[in-house]
mmCIF file of C-alpha atoms and ligand atoms in Angstrom:
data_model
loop_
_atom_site.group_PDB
_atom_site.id
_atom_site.type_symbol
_atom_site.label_atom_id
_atom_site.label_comp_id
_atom_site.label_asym_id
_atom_site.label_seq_id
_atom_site.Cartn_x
_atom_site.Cartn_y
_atom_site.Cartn_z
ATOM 1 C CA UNK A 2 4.434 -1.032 9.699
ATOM 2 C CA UNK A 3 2.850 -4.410 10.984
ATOM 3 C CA UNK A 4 2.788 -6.710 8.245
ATOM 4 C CA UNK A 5 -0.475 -8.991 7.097
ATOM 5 C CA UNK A 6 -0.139 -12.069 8.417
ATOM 6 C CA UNK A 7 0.289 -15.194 5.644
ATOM 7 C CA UNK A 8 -3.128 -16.444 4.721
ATOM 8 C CA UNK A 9 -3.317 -19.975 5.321
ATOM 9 C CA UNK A 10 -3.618 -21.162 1.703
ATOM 10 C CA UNK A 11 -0.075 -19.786 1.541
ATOM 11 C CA UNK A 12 1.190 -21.343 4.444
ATOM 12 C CA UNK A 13 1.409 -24.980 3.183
ATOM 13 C CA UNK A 14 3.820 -23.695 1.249
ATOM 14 C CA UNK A 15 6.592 -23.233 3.911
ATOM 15 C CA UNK A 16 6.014 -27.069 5.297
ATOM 16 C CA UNK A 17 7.373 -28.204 1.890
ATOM 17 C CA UNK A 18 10.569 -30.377 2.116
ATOM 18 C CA UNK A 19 13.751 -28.425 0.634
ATOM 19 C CA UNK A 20 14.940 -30.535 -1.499
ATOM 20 C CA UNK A 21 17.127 -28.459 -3.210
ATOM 21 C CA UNK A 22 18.928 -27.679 -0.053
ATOM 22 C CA UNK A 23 20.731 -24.481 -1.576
ATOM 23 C CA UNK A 24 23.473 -23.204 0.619
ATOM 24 C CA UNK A 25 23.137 -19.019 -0.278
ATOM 25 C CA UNK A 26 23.707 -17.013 -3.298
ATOM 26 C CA UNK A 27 27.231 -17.620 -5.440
ATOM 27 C CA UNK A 28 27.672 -14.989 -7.921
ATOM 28 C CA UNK A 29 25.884 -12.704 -10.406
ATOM 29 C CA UNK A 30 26.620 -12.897 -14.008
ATOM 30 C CA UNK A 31 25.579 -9.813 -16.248
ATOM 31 C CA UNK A 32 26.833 -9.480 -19.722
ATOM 32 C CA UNK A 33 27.996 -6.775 -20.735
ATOM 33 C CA UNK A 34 29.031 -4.477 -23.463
ATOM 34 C CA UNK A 35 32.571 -3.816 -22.569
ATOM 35 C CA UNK A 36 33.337 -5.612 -19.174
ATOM 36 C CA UNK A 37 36.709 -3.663 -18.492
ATOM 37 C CA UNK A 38 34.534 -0.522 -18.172
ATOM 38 C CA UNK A 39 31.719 -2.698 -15.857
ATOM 39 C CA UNK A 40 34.771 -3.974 -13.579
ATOM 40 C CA UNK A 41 36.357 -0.355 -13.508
ATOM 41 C CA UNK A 42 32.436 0.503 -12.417
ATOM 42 C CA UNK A 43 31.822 -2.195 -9.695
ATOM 43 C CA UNK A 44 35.573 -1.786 -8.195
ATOM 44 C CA UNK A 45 35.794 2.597 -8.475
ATOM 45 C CA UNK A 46 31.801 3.529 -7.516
ATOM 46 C CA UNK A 47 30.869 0.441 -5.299
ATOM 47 C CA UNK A 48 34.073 -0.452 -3.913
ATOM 48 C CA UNK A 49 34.412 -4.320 -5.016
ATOM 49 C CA UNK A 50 37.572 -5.870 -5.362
ATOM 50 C CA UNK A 51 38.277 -7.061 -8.289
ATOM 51 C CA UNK A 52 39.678 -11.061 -7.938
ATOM 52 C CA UNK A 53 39.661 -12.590 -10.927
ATOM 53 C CA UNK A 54 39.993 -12.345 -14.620
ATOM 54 C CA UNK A 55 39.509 -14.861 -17.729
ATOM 55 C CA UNK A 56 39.984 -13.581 -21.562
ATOM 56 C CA UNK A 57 42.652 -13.659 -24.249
ATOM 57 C CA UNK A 58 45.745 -13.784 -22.309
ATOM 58 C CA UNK A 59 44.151 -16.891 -20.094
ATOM 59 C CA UNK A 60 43.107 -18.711 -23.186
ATOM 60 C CA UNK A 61 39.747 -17.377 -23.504
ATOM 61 C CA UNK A 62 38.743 -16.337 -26.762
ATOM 62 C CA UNK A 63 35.305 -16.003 -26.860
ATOM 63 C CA UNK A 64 34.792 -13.402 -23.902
ATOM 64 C CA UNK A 65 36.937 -11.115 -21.563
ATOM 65 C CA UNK A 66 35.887 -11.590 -17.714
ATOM 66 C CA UNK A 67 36.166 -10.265 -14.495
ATOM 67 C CA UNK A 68 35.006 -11.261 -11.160
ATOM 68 C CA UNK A 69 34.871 -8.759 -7.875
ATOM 69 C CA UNK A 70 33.743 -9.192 -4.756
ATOM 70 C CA UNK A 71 32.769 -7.363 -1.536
ATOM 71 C CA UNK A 72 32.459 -9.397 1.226
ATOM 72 C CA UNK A 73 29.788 -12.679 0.529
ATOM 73 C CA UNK A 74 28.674 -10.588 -2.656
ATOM 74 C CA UNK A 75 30.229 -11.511 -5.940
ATOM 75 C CA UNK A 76 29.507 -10.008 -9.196
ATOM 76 C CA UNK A 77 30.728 -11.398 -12.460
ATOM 77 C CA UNK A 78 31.033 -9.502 -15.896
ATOM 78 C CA UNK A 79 31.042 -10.697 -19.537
ATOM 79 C CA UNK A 80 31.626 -9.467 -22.833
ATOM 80 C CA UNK A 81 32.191 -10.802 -26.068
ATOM 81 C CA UNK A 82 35.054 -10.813 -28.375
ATOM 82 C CA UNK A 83 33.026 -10.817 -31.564
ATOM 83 C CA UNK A 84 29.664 -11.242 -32.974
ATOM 84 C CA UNK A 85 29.457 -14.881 -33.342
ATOM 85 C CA UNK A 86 29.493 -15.107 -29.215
ATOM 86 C CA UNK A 87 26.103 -16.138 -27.735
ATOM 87 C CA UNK A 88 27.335 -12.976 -25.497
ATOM 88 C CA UNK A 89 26.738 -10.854 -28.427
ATOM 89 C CA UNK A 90 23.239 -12.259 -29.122
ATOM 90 C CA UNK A 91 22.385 -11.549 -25.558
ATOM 91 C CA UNK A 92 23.761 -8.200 -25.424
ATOM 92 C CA UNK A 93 22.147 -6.726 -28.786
ATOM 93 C CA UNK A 94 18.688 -7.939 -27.795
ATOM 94 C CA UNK A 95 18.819 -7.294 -23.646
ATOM 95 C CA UNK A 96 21.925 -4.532 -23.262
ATOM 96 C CA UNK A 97 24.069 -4.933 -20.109
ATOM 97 C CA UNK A 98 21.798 -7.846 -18.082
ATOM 98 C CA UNK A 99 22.183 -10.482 -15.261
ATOM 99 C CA UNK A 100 22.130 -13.442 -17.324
ATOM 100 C CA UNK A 101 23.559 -16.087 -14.608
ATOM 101 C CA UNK A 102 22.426 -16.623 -11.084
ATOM 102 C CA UNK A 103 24.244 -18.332 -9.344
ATOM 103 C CA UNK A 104 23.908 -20.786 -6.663
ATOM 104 C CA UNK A 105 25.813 -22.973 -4.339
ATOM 105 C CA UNK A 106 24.994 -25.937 -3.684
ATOM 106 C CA UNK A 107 27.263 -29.427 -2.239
ATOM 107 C CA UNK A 108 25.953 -31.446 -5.354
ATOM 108 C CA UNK A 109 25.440 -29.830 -8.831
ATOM 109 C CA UNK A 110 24.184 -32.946 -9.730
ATOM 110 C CA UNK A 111 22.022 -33.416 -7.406
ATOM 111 C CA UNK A 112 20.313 -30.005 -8.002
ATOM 112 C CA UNK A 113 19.920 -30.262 -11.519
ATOM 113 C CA UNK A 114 18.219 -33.369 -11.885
ATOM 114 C CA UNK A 115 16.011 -31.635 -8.186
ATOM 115 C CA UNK A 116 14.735 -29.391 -10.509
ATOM 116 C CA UNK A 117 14.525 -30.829 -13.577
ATOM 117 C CA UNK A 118 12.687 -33.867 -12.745
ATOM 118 C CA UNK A 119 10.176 -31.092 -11.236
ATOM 119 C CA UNK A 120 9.832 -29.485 -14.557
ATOM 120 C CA UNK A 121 12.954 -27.191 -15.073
ATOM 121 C CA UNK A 122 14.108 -26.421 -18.741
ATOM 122 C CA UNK A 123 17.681 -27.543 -18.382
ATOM 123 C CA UNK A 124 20.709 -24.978 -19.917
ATOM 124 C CA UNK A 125 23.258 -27.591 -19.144
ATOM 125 C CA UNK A 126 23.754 -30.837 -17.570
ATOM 126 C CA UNK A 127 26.250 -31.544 -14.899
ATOM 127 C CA UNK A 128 29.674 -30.966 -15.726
ATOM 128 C CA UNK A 129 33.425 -30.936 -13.836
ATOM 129 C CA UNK A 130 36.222 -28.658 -14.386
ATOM 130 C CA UNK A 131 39.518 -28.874 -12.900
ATOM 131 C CA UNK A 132 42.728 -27.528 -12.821
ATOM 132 C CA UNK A 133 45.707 -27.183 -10.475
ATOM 133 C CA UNK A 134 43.515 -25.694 -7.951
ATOM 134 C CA UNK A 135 40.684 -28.498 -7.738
ATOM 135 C CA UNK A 136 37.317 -29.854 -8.978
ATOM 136 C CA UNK A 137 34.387 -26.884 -10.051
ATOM 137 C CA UNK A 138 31.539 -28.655 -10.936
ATOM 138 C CA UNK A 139 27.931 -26.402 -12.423
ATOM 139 C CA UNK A 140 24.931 -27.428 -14.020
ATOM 140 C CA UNK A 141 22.198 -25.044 -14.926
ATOM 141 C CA UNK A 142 18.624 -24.584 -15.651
ATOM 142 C CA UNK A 143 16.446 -22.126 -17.293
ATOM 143 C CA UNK A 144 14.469 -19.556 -15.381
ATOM 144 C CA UNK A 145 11.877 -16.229 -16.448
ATOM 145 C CA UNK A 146 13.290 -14.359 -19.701
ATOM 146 C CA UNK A 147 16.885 -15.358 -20.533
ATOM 147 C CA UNK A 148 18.183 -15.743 -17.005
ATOM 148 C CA UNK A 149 19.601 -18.844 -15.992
ATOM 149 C CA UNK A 150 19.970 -20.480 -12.508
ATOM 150 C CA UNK A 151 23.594 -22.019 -12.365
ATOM 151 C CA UNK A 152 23.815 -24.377 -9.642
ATOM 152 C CA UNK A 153 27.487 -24.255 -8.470
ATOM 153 C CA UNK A 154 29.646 -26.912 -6.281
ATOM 154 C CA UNK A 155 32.585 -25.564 -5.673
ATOM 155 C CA UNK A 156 33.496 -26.975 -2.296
ATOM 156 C CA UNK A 157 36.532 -29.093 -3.855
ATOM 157 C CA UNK A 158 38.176 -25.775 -5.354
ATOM 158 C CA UNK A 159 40.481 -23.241 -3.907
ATOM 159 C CA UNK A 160 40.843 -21.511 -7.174
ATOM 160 C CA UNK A 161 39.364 -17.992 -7.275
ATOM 161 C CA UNK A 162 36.051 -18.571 -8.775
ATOM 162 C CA UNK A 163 36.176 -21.098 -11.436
ATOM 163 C CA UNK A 164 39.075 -22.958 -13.448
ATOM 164 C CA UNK A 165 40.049 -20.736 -17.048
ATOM 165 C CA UNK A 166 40.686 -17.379 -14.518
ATOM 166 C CA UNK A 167 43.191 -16.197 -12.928
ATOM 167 C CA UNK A 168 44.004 -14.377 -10.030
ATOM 168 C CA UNK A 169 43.965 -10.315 -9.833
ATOM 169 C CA UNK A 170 44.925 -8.223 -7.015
ATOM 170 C CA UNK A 171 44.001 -4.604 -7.240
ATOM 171 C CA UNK A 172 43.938 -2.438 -3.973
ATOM 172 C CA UNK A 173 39.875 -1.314 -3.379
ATOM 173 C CA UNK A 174 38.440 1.043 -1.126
ATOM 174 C CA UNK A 175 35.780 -0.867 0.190
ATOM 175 C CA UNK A 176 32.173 0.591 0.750
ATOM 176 C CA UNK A 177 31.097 -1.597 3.327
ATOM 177 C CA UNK A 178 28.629 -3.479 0.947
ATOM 178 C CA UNK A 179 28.202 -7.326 2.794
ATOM 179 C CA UNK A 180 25.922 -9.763 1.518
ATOM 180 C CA UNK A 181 23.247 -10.049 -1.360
ATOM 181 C CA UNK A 182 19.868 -9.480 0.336
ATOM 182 C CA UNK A 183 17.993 -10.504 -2.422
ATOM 183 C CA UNK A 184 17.015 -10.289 -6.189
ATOM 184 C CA UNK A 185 13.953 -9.164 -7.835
ATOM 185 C CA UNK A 186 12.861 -10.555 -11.374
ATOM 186 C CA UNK A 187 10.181 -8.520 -13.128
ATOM 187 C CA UNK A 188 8.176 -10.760 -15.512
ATOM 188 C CA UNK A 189 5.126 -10.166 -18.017
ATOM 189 C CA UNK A 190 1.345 -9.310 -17.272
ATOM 190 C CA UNK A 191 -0.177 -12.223 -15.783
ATOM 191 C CA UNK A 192 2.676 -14.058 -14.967
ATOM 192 C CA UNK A 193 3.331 -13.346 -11.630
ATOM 193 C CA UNK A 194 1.865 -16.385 -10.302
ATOM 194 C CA UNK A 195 3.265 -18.902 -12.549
ATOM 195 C CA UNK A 196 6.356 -17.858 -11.767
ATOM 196 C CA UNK A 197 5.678 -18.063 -7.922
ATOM 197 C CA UNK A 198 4.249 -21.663 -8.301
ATOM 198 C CA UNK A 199 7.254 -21.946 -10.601
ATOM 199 C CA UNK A 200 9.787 -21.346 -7.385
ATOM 200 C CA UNK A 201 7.794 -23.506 -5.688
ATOM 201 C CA UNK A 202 7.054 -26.349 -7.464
ATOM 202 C CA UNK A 203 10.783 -26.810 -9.110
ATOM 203 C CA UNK A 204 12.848 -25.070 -6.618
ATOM 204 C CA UNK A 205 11.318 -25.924 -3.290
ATOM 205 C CA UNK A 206 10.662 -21.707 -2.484
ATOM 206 C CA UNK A 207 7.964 -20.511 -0.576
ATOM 207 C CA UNK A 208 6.030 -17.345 -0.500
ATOM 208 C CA UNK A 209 6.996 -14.986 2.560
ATOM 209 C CA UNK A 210 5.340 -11.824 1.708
ATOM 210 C CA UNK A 211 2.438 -10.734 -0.543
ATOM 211 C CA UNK A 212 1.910 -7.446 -1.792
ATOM 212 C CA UNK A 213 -0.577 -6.651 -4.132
ATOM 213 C CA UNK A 214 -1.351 -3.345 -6.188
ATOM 214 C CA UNK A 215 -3.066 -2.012 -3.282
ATOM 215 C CA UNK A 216 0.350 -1.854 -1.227
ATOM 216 C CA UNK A 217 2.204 -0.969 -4.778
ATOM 217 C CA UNK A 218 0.505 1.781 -6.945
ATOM 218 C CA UNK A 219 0.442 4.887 -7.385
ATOM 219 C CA UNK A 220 -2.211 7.258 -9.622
ATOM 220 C CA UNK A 221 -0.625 5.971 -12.815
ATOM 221 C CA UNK A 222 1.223 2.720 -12.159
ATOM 222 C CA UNK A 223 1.416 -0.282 -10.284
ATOM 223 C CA UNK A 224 2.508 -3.638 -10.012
ATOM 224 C CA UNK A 225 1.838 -7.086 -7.959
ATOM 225 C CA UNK A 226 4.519 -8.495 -6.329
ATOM 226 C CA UNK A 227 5.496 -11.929 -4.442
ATOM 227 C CA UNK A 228 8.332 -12.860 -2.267
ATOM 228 C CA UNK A 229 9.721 -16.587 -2.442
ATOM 229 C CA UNK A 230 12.482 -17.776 -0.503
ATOM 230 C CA UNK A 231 14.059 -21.368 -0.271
ATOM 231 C CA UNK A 232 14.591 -23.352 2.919
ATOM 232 C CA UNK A 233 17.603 -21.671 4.553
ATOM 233 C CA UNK A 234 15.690 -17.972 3.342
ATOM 234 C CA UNK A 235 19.395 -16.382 2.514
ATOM 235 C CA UNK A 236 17.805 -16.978 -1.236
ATOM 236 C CA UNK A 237 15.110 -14.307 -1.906
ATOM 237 C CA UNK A 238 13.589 -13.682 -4.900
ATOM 238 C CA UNK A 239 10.991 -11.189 -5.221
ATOM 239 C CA UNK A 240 8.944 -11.707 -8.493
ATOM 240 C CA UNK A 241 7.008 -8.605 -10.219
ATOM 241 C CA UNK A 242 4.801 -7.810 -12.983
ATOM 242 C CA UNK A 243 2.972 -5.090 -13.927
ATOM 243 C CA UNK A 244 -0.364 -3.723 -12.689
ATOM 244 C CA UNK A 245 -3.044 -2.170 -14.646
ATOM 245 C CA UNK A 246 -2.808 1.590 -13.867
ATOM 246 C CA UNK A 247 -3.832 4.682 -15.440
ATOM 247 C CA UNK A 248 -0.651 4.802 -17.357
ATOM 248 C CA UNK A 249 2.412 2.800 -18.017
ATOM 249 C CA UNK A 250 3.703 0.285 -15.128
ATOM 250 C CA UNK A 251 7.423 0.938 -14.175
ATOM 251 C CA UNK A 252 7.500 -3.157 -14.959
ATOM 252 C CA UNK A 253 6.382 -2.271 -17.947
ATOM 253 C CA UNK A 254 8.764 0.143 -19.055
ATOM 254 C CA UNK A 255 11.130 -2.505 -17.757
ATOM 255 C CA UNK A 256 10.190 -5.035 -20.231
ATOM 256 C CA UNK A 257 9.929 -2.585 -23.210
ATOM 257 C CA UNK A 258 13.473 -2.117 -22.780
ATOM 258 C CA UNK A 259 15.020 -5.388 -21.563
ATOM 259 C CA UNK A 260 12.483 -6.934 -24.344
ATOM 260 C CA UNK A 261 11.802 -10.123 -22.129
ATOM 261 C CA UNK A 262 11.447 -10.840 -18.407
ATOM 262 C CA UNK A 263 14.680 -9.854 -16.545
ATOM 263 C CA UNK A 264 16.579 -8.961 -13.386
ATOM 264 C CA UNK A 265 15.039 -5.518 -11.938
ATOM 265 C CA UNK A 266 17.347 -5.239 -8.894
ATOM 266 C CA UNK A 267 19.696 -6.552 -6.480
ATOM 267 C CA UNK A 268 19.860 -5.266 -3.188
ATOM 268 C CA UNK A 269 22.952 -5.291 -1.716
ATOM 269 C CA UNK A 270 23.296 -5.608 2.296
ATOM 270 C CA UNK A 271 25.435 -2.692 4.623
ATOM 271 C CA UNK A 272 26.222 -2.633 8.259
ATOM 272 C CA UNK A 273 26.027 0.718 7.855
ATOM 273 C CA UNK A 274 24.193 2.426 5.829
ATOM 274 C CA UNK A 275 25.067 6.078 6.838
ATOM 275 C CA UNK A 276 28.937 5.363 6.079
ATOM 276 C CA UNK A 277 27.620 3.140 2.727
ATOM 277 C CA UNK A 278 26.132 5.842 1.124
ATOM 278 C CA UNK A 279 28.768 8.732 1.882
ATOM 279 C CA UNK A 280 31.382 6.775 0.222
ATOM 280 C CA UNK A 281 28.882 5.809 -2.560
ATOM 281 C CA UNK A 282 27.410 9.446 -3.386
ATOM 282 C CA UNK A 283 31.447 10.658 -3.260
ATOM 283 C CA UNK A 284 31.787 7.962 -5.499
ATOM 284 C CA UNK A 285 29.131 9.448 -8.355
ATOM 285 C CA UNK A 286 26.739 6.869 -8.095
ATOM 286 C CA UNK A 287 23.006 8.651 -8.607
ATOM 287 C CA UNK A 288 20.018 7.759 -6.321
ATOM 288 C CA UNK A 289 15.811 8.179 -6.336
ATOM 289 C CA UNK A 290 15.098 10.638 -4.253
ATOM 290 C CA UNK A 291 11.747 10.983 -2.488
ATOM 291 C CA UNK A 292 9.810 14.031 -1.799
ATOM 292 C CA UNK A 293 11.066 16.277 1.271
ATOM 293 C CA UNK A 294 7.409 15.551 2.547
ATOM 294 C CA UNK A 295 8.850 12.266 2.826
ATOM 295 C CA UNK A 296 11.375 13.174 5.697
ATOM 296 C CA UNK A 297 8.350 15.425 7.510
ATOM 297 C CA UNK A 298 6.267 12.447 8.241
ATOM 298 C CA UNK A 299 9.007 9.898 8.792
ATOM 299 C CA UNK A 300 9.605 10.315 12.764
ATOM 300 C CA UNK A 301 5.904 9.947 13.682
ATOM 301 C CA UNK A 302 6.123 6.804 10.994
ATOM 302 C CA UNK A 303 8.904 4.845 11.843
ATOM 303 C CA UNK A 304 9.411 5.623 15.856
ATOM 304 C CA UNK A 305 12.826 5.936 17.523
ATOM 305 C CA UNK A 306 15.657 4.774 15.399
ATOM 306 C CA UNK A 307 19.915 4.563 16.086
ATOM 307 C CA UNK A 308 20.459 7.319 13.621
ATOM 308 C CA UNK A 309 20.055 10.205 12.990
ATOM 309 C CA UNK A 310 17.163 11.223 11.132
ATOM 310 C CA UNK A 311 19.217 15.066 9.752
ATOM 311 C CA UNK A 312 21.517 12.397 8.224
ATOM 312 C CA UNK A 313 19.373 9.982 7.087
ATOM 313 C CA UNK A 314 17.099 12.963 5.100
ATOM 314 C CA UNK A 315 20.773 14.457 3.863
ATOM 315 C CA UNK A 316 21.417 10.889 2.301
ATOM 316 C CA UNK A 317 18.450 10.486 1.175
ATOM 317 C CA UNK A 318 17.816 7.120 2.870
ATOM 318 C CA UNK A 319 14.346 5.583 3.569
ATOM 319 C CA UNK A 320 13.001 3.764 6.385
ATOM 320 C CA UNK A 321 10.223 1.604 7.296
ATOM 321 C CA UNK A 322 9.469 -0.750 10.216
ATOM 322 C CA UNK A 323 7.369 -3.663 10.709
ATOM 323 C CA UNK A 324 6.867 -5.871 13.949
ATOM 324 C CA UNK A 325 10.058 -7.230 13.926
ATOM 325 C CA UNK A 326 12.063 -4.483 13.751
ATOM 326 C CA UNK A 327 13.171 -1.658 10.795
ATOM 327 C CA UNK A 328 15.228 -1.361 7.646
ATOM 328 C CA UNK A 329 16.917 1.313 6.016
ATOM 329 C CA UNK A 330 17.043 1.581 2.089
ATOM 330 C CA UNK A 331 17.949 3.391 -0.738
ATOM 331 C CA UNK A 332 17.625 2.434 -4.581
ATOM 332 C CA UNK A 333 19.939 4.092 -7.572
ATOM 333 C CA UNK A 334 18.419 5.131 -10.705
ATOM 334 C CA UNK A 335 19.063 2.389 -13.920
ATOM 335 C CA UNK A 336 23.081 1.646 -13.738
ATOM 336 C CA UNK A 337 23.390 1.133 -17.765
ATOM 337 C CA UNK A 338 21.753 3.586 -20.318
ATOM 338 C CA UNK A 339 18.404 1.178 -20.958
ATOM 339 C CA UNK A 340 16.257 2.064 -17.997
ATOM 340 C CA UNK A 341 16.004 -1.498 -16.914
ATOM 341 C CA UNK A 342 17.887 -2.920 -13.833
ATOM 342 C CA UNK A 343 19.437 -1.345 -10.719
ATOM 343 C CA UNK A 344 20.706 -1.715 -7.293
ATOM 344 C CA UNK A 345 19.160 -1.249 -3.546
ATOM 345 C CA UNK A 346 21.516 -0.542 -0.588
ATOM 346 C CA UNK A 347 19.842 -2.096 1.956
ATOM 347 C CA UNK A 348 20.848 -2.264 6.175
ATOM 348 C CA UNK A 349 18.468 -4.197 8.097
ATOM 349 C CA UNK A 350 18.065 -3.477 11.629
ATOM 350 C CA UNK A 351 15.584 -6.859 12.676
ATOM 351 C CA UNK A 352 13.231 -6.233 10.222
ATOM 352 C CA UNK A 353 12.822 -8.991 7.120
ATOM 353 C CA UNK A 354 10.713 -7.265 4.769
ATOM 354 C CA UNK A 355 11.168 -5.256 1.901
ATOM 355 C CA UNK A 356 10.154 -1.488 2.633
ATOM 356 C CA UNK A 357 6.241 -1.813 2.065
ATOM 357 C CA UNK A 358 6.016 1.138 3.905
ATOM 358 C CA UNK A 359 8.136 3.253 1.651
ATOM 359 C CA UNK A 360 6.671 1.790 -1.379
ATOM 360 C CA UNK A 361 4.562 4.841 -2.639
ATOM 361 C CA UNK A 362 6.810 7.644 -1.607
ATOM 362 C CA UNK A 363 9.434 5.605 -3.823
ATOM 363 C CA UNK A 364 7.113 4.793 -7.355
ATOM 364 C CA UNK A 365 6.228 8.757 -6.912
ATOM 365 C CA UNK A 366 9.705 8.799 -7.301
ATOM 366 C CA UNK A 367 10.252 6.665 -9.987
ATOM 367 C CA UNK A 368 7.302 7.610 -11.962
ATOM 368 C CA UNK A 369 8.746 11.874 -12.530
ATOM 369 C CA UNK A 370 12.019 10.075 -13.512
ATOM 370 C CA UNK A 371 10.055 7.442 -15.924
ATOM 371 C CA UNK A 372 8.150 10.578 -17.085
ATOM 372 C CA UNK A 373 11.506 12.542 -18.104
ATOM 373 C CA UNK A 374 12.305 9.491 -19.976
ATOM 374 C CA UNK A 375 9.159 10.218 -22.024
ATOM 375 C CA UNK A 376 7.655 6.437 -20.829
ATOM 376 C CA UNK A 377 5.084 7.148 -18.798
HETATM 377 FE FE1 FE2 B 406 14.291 -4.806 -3.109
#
């Protein structure tokens, strides 16, 4: 599917200077109710490797911790010891939730005062940790809902992740998952756009796609979306909000249940899909499926393709292709009990959008599984 082409309003935007000059994506923080039970779900159904843990026995006594990782992608989980943690706070209002982003940077410093001297709320000002291992330095600023950007410099530390953890080593059976593609944030009615000239403004992003309801609706929901991306474009961050449709917007129903602006999903890159998504079915992790009318139509859609299309239908996998090339993707239903966020498995095969051409096949999708939930 040929993409439209950027208007030229929007493409000033990719002549601005990056100033934040931010290297790729570090980790991803959720909090959590009971993070042994998130680690034992990121290490057992998506094959991280669990590296690192911080909590009572480390010193820690506000929160237990662990941090896994499959290959650039790290994923960080919190929970609290007791009610007086801001953990707590954040997990009685939100449930399980990305609260940090992280990203890396070669001067936390230097970022923070980027961004704030363009407007950023700041969470914290710049601050050094070491220990035997080096120098971790963060500071952090405030983004949509409750989710902060943490701007991390960690090139003087050979620690695992950050000083107060320590080391785990657990064997993993790795499911091939590579790099974080991108994140989505889903924000409120209206809000789209000040978000977008948010990313812009204090972050140095620009917009690389547009979609509007037309590309994203179906009879009884919809939602806008815009694509910003920062200099190097490993950072993507898709921002959402709901559309007026007949009925309830999956955003929407998002925000009802997260109760503020949020993380919707993470897509997480493959090299191969097809092997990705035996391993992660085996595994007991539950996917969208589309309508088998889907699979009919797909060959004459998406052209030739390197696999096979009997497997790709078995798998439930979607593809789409625009003028650089196609992508292959497949999105799990909500990974905590809240219907709020989830994950994408995506392999991308030249193509650098987002699945446009899958889009209504996919809300269909979403919208019988929203309806069972009694929220459409
Ligand atoms: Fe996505």
């Amino acid at each position: 599917m040929v993409q439209t082409a950027t208007p030229p309003a929007e493409r000033s935007l990719s002549e601005e200077a990056d100033f934040l000059k931010l290297k790729n994506f570090d980790h991803v923080h959720f909090y959590v109710g009971n993070a042994k039970h998130a680690m034992y779900y990121w290490w057992k159904a998506y094959g991280f490797k669990p590296v690192a843990y911080s909590g009572l026995e480390t010193g820690n006594r506000e929160f237990a911790s662990y941090v896994l990782e499959s290959g650039h992608i790290r994923i960080v989980v919190s929970a609290p010891y007791g009610p007086s943690s801001s953990l707590a706070a954040h997990h009685l209002l939100h449930g399980d939730g990305v609260k940090m982003i992280g990203l890396e940077v070669d001067d936390a410093a230097q970022a923070f005062e980027a961004t704030t001297s363009r407007g950023a709320r700041p969470a914290w000002e710049p601050r050094t940790e070491t220990d035997e291992h080096g120098r971790y330095s963060t500071s952090a600023i405030h983004a949509y809902g409750d989710v902060l950007h943490v701007f991390v410099e960690r090139s003087d530390y050979k620690g695992v992740f950050a000083p107060g953890y320590r080391p785990l080593d657990l064997p993993h059976d790795s499911a091939g998952l590579v790099a974080l593609d991108h994140m989505v944030g889903n924000v409120q009615l209206g809000k789209m756009n000040y978000w977008v000239n948010w990313y812009h403004q204090v972050m140095g992003f620009r917009q690389l796609r547009h979609f509007d309801d037309k590309d994203i609706s179906t009879e009884y929901s919809a939602l806008m979306s815009k694509v910003m991306e920062n200099g190097t474009g490993r950072v993507k961050f898709p921002i959402n909000e709901p559309a007026e449709g007949k009925r309830k917007s999956q955003i929407e129903e998002y925000l009802d249940y997260y109760m503020t602006p949020g993380v919707q999903h993470l897509a997480l890159q493959t090299g191969d899909i097809i092997a990705t998504m035996e391993k992660l079915r085996a595994n007991g992790i539950e996917f969208l499926r589309v309508p088998d009318t889907y699979y009919d139509l797909l060959p004459e859609r998406v052209g030739e393709i390197k696999e096979d299309f009997a497997r790709i239908r078995e798998l439930g996998i979607l593809v789409d292709r625009d003028d650089e090339g196609y992508l292959l993707q497949v999105f799990t239903r909500p990974i905590q009990d809240r219907p709020t966020a989830f994950v994408e498995i995506i392999q991308r095969r030249g193509a650098r959008g987002f699945g446009k051409g899958n889009f209504k096949a996919l809300f269909e999708s979403l919208e019988l599984e929203q309806e069972q939930r009694g929220n459409l």
